[in-house]
PDB file of N, CA and C in Angstrom:
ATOM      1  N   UNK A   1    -118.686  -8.827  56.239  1.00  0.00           N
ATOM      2  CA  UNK A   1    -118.155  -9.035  57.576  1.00  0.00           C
ATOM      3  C   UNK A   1    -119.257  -9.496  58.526  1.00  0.00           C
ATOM      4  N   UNK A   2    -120.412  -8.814  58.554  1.00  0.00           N
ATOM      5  CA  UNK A   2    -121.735  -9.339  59.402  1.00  0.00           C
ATOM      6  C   UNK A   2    -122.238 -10.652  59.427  1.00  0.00           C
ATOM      7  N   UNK A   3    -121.719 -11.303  57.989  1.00  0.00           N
ATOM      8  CA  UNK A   3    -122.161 -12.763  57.644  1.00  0.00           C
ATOM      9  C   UNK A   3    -121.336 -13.262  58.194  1.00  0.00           C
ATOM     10  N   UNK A   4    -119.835 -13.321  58.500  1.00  0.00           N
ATOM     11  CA  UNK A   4    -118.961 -14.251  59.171  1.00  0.00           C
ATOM     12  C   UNK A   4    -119.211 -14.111  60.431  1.00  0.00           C
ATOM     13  N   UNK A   5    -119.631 -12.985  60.742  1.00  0.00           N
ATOM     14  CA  UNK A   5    -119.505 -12.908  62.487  1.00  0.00           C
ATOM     15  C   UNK A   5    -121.190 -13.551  63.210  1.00  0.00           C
ATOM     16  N   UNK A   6    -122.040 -13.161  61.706  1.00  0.00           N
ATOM     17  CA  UNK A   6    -123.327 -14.030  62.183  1.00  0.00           C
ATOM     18  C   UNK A   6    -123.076 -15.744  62.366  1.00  0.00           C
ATOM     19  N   UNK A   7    -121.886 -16.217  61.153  1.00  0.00           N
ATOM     20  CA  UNK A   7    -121.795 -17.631  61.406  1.00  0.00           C
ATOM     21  C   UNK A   7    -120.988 -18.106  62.010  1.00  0.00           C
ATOM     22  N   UNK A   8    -120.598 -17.716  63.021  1.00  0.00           N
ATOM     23  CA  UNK A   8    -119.502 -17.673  63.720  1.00  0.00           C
ATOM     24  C   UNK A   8    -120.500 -18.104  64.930  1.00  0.00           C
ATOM     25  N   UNK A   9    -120.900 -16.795  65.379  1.00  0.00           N
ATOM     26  CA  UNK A   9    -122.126 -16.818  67.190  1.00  0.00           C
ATOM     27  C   UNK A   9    -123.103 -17.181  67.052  1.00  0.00           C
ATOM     28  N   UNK A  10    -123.483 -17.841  65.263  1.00  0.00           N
ATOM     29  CA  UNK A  10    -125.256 -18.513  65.311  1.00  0.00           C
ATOM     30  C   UNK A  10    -125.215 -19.595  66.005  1.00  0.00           C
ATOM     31  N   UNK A  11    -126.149 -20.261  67.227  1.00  0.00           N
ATOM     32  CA  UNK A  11    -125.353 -21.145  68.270  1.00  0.00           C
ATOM     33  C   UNK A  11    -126.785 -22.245  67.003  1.00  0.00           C
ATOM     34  N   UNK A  12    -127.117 -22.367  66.015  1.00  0.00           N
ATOM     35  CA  UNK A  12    -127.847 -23.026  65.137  1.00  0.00           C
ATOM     36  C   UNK A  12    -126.731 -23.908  63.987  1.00  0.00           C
ATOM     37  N   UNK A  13    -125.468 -23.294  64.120  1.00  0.00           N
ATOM     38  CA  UNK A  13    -124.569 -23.882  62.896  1.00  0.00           C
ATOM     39  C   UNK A  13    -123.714 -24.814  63.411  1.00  0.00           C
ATOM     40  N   UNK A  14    -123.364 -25.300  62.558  1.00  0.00           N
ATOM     41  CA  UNK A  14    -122.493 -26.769  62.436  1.00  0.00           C
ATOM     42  C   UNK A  14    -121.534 -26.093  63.173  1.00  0.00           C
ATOM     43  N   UNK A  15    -120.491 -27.179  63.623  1.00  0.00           N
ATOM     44  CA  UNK A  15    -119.060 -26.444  64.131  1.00  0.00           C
ATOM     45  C   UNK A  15    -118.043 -25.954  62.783  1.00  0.00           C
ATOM     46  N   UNK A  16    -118.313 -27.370  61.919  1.00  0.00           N
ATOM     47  CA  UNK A  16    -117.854 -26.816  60.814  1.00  0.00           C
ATOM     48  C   UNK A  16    -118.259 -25.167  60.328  1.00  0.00           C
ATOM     49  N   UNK A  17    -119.341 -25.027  59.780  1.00  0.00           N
ATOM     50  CA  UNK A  17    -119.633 -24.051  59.119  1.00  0.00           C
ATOM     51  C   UNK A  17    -118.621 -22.642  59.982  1.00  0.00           C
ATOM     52  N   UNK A  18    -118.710 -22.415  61.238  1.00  0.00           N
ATOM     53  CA  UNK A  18    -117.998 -21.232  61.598  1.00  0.00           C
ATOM     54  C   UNK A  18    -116.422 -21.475  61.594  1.00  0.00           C
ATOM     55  N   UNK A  19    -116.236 -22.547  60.998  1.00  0.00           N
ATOM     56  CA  UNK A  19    -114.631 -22.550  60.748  1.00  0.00           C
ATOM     57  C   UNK A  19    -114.462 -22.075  59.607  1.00  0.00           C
ATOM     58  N   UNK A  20    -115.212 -22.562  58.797  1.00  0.00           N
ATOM     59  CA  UNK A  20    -115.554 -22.181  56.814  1.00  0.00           C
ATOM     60  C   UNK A  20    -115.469 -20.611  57.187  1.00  0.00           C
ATOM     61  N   UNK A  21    -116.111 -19.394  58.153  1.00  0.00           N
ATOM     62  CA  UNK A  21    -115.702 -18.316  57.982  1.00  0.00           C
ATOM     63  C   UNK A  21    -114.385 -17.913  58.568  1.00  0.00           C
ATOM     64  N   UNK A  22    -113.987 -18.302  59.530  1.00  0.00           N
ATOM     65  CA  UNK A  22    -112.936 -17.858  59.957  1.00  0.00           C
ATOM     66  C   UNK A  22    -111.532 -18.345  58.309  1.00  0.00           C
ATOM     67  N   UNK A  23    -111.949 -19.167  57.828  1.00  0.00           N
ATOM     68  CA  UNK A  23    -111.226 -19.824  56.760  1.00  0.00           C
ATOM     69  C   UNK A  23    -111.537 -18.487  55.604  1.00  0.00           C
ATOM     70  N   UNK A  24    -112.316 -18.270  55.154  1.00  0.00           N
ATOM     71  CA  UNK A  24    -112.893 -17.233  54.464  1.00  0.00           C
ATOM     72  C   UNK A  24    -112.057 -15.699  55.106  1.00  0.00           C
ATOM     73  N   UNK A  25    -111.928 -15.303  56.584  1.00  0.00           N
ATOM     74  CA  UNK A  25    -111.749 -14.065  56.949  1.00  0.00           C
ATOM     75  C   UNK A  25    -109.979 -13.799  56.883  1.00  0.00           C
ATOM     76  N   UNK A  26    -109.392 -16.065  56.881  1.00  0.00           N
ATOM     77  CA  UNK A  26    -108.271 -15.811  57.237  1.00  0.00           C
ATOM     78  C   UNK A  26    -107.378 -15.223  55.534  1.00  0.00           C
ATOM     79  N   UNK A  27    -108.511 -15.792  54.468  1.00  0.00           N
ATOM     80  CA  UNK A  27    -108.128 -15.547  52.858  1.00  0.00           C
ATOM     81  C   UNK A  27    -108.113 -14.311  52.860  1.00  0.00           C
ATOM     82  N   UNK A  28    -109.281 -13.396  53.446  1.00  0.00           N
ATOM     83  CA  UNK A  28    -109.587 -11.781  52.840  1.00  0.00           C
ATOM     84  C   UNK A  28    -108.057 -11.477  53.799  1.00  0.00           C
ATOM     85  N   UNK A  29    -107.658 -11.745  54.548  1.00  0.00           N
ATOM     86  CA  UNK A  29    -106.758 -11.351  55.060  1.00  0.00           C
ATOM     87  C   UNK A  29    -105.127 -11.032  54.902  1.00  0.00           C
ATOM     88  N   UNK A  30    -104.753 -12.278  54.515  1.00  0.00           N
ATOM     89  CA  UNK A  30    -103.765 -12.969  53.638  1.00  0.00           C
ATOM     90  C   UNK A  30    -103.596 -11.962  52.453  1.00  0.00           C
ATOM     91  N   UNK A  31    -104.806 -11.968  51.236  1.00  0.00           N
ATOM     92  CA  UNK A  31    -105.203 -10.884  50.214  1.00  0.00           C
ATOM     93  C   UNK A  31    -104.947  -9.854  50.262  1.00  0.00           C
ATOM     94  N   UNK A  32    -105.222  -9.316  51.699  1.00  0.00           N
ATOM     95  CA  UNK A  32    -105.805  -7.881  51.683  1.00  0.00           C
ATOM     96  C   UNK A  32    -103.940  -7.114  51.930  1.00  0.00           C
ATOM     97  N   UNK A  33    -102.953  -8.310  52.735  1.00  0.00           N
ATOM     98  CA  UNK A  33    -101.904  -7.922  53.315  1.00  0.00           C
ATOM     99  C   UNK A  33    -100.831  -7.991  51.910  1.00  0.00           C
ATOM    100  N   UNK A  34    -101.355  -8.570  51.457  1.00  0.00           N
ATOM    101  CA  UNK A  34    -100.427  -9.038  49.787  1.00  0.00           C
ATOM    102  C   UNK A  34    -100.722  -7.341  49.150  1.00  0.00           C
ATOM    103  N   UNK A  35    -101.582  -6.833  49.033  1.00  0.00           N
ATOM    104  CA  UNK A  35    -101.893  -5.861  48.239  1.00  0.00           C
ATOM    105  C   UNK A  35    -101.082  -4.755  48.709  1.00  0.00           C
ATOM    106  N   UNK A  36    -101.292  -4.475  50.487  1.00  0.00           N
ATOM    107  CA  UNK A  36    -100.477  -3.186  51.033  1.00  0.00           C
ATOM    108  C   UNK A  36     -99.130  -3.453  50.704  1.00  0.00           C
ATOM    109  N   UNK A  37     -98.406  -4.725  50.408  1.00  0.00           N
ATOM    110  CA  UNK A  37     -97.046  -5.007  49.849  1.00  0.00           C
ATOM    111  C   UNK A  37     -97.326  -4.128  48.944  1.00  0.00           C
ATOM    112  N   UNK A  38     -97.702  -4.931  48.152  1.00  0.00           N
ATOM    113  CA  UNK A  38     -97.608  -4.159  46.531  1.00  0.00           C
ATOM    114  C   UNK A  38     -97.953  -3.077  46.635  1.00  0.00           C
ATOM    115  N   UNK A  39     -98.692  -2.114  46.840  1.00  0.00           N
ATOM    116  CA  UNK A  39     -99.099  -1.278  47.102  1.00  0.00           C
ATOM    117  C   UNK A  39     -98.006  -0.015  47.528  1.00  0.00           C
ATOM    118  N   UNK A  40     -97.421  -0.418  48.502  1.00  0.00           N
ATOM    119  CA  UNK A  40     -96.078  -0.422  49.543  1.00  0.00           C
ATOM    120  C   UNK A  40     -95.192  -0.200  48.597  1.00  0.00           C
ATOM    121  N   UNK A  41     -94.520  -1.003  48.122  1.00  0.00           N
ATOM    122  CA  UNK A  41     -93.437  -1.007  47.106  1.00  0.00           C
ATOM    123  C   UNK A  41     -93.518   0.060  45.840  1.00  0.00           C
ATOM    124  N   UNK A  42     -94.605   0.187  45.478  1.00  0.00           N
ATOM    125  CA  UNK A  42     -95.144   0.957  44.336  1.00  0.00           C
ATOM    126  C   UNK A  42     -94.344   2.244  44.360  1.00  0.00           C
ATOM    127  N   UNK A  43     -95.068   2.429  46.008  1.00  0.00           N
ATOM    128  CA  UNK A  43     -94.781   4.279  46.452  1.00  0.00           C
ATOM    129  C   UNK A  43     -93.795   3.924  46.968  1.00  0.00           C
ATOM    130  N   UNK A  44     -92.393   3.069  46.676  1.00  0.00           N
ATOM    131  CA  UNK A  44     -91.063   3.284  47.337  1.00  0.00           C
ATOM    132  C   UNK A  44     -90.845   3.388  48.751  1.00  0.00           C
ATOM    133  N   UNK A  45     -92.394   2.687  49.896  1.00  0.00           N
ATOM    134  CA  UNK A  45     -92.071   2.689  50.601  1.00  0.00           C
ATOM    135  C   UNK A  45     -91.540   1.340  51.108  1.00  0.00           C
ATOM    136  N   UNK A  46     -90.255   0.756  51.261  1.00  0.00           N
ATOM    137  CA  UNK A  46     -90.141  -1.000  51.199  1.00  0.00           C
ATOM    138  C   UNK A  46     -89.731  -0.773  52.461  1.00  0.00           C
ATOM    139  N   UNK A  47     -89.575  -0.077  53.573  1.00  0.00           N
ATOM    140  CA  UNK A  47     -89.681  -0.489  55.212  1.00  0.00           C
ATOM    141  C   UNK A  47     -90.830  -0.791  55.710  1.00  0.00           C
ATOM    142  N   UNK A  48     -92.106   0.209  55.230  1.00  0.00           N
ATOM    143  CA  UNK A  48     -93.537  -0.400  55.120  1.00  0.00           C
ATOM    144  C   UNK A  48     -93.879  -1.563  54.178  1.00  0.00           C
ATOM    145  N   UNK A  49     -93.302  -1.522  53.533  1.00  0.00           N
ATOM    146  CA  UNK A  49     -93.589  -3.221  52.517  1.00  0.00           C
ATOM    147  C   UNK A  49     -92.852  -4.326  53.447  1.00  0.00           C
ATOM    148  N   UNK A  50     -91.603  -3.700  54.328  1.00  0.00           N
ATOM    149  CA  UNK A  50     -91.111  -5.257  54.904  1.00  0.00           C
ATOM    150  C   UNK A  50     -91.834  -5.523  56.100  1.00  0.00           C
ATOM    151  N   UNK A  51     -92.527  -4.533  56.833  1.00  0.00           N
ATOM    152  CA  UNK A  51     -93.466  -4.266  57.947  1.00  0.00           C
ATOM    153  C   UNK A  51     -94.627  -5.261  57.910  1.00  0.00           C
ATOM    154  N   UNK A  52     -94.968  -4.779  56.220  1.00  0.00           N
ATOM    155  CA  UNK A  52     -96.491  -5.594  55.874  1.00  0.00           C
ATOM    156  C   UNK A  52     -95.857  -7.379  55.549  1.00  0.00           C
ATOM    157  N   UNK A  53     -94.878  -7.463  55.223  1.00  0.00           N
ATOM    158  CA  UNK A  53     -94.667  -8.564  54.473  1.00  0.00           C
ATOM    159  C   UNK A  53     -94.533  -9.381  56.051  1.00  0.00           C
ATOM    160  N   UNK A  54     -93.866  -8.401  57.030  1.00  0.00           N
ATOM    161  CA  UNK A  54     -94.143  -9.465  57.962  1.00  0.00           C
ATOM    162  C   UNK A  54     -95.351  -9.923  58.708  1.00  0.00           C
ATOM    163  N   UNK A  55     -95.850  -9.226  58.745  1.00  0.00           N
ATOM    164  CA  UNK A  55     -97.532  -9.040  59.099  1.00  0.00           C
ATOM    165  C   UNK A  55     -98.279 -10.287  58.082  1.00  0.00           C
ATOM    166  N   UNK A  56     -97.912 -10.349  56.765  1.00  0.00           N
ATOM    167  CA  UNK A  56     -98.541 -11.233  55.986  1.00  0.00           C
ATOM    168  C   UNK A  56     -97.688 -12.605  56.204  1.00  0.00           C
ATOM    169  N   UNK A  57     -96.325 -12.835  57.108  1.00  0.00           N
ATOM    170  CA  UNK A  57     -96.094 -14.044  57.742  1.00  0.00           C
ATOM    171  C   UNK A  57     -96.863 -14.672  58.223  1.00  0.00           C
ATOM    172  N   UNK A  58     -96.780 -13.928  59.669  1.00  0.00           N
ATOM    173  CA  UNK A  58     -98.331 -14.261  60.409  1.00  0.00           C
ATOM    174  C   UNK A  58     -99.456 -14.744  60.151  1.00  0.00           C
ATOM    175  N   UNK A  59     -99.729 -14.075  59.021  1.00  0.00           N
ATOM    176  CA  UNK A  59    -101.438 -14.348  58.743  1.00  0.00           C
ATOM    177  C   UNK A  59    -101.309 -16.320  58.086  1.00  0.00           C
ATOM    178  N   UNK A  60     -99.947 -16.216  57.062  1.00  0.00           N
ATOM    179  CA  UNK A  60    -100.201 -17.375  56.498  1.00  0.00           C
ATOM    180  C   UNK A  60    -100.113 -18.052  57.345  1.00  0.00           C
ATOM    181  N   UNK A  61     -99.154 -18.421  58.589  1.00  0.00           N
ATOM    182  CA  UNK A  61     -98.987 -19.492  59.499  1.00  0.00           C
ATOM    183  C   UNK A  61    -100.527 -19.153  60.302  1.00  0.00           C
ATOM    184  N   UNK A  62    -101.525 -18.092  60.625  1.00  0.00           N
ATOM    185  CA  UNK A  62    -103.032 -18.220  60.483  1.00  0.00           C
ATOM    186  C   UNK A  62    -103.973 -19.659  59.437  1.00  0.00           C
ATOM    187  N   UNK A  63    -103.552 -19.051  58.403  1.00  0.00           N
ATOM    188  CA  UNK A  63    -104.318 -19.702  57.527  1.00  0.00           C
ATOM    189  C   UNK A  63    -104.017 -21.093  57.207  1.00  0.00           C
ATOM    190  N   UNK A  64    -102.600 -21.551  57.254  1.00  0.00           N
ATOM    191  CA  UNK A  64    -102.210 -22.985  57.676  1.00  0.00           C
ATOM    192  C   UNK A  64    -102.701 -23.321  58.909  1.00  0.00           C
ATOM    193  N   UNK A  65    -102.803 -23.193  60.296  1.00  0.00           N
ATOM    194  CA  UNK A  65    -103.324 -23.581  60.907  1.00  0.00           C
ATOM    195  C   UNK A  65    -104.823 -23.902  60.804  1.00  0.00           C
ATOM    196  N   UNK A  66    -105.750 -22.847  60.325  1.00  0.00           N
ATOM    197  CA  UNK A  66    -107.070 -22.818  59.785  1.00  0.00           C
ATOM    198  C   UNK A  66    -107.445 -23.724  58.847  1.00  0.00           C
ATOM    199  N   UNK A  67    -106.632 -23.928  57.736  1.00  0.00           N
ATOM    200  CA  UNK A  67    -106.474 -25.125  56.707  1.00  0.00           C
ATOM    201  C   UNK A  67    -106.188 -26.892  57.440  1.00  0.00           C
ATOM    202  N   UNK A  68    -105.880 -26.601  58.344  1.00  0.00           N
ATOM    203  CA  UNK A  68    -105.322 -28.137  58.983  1.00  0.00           C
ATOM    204  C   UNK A  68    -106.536 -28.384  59.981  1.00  0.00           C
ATOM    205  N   UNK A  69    -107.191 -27.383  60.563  1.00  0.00           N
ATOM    206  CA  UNK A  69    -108.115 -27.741  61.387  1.00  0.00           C
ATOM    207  C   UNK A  69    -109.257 -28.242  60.638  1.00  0.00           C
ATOM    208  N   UNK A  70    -109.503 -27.596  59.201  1.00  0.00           N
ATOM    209  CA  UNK A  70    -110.518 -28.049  58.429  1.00  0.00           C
ATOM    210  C   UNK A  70    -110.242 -29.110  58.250  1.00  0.00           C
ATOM    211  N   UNK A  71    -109.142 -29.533  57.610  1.00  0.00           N
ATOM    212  CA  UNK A  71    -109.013 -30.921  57.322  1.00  0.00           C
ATOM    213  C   UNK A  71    -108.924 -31.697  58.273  1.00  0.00           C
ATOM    214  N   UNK A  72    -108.407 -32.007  59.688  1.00  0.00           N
ATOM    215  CA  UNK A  72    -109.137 -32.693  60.587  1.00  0.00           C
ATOM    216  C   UNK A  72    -110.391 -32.850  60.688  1.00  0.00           C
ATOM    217  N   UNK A  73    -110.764 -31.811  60.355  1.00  0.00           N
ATOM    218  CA  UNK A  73    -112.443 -31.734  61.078  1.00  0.00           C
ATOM    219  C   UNK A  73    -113.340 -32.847  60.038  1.00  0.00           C
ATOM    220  N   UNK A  74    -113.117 -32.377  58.441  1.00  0.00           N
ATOM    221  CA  UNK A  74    -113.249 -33.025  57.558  1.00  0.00           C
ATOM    222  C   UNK A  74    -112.795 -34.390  57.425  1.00  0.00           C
ATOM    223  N   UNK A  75    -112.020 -34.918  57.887  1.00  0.00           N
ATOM    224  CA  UNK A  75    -111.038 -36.356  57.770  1.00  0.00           C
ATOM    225  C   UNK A  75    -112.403 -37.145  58.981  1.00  0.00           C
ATOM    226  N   UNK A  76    -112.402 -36.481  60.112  1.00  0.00           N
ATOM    227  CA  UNK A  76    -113.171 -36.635  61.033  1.00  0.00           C
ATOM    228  C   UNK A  76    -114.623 -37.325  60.920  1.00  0.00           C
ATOM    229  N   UNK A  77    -114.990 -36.420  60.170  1.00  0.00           N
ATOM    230  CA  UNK A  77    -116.488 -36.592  59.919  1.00  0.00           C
ATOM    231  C   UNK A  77    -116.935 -37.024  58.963  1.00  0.00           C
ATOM    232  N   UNK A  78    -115.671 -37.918  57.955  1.00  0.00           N
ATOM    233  CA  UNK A  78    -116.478 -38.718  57.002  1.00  0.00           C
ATOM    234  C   UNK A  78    -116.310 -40.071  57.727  1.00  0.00           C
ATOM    235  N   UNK A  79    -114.802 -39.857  58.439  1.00  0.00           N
ATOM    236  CA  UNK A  79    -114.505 -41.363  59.260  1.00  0.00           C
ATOM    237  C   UNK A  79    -116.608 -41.532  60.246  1.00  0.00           C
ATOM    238  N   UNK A  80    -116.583 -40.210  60.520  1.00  0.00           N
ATOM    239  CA  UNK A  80    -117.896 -40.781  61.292  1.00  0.00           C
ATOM    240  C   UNK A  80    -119.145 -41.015  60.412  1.00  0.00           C
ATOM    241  N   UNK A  81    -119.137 -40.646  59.326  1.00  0.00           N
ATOM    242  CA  UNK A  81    -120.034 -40.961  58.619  1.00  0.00           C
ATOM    243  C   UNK A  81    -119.789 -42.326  57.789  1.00  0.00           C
ATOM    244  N   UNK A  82    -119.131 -43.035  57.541  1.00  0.00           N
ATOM    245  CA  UNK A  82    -118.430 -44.217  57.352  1.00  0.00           C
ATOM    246  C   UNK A  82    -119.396 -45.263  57.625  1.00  0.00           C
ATOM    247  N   UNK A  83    -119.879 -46.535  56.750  1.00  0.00           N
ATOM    248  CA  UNK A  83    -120.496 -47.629  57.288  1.00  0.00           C
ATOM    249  C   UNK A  83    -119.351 -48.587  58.052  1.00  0.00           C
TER     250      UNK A  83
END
């Protein structure tokens, strides 16, 4: 967690690079919400599994947004690197 939040406020990094963590924090996230499902369901609790499952909505329309900004950013900067 210290490494994303270091590359995030290092005012030394690319713009890219602190998107690469937020991209990284939005995966552990996504992951981490998939598991309390399962997890959830296991112990028969599925009002807390539909709780989490909505919670893990969210995150993906997170991580699609996060995914599209990379790829702008990326589309971006080869157009500028381009002869």
């Amino acid at each position: 967690v210290m490494g994303l939040i270091q590359a995030v406020c290092d005012p030394r990094t690319t713009f890219t690079q602190p998107l690469e963590a937020i991209l990284v924090a939005e995966l552990t996230d996504n992951d981490g919400w998939q598991t309390l499902i399962g997890v959830a369901k296991v112990a028969g609790q599925d009002d807390l599994a539909d709780r989490f499952s909505a919670a893990l909505e969210e995150e993906e329309n997170h991580l699609v947004q996060v995914r599209t900004w990379m790829s702008e950013l990326t589309t971006a900067e080869l157009r500028d690197d381009a002869p």
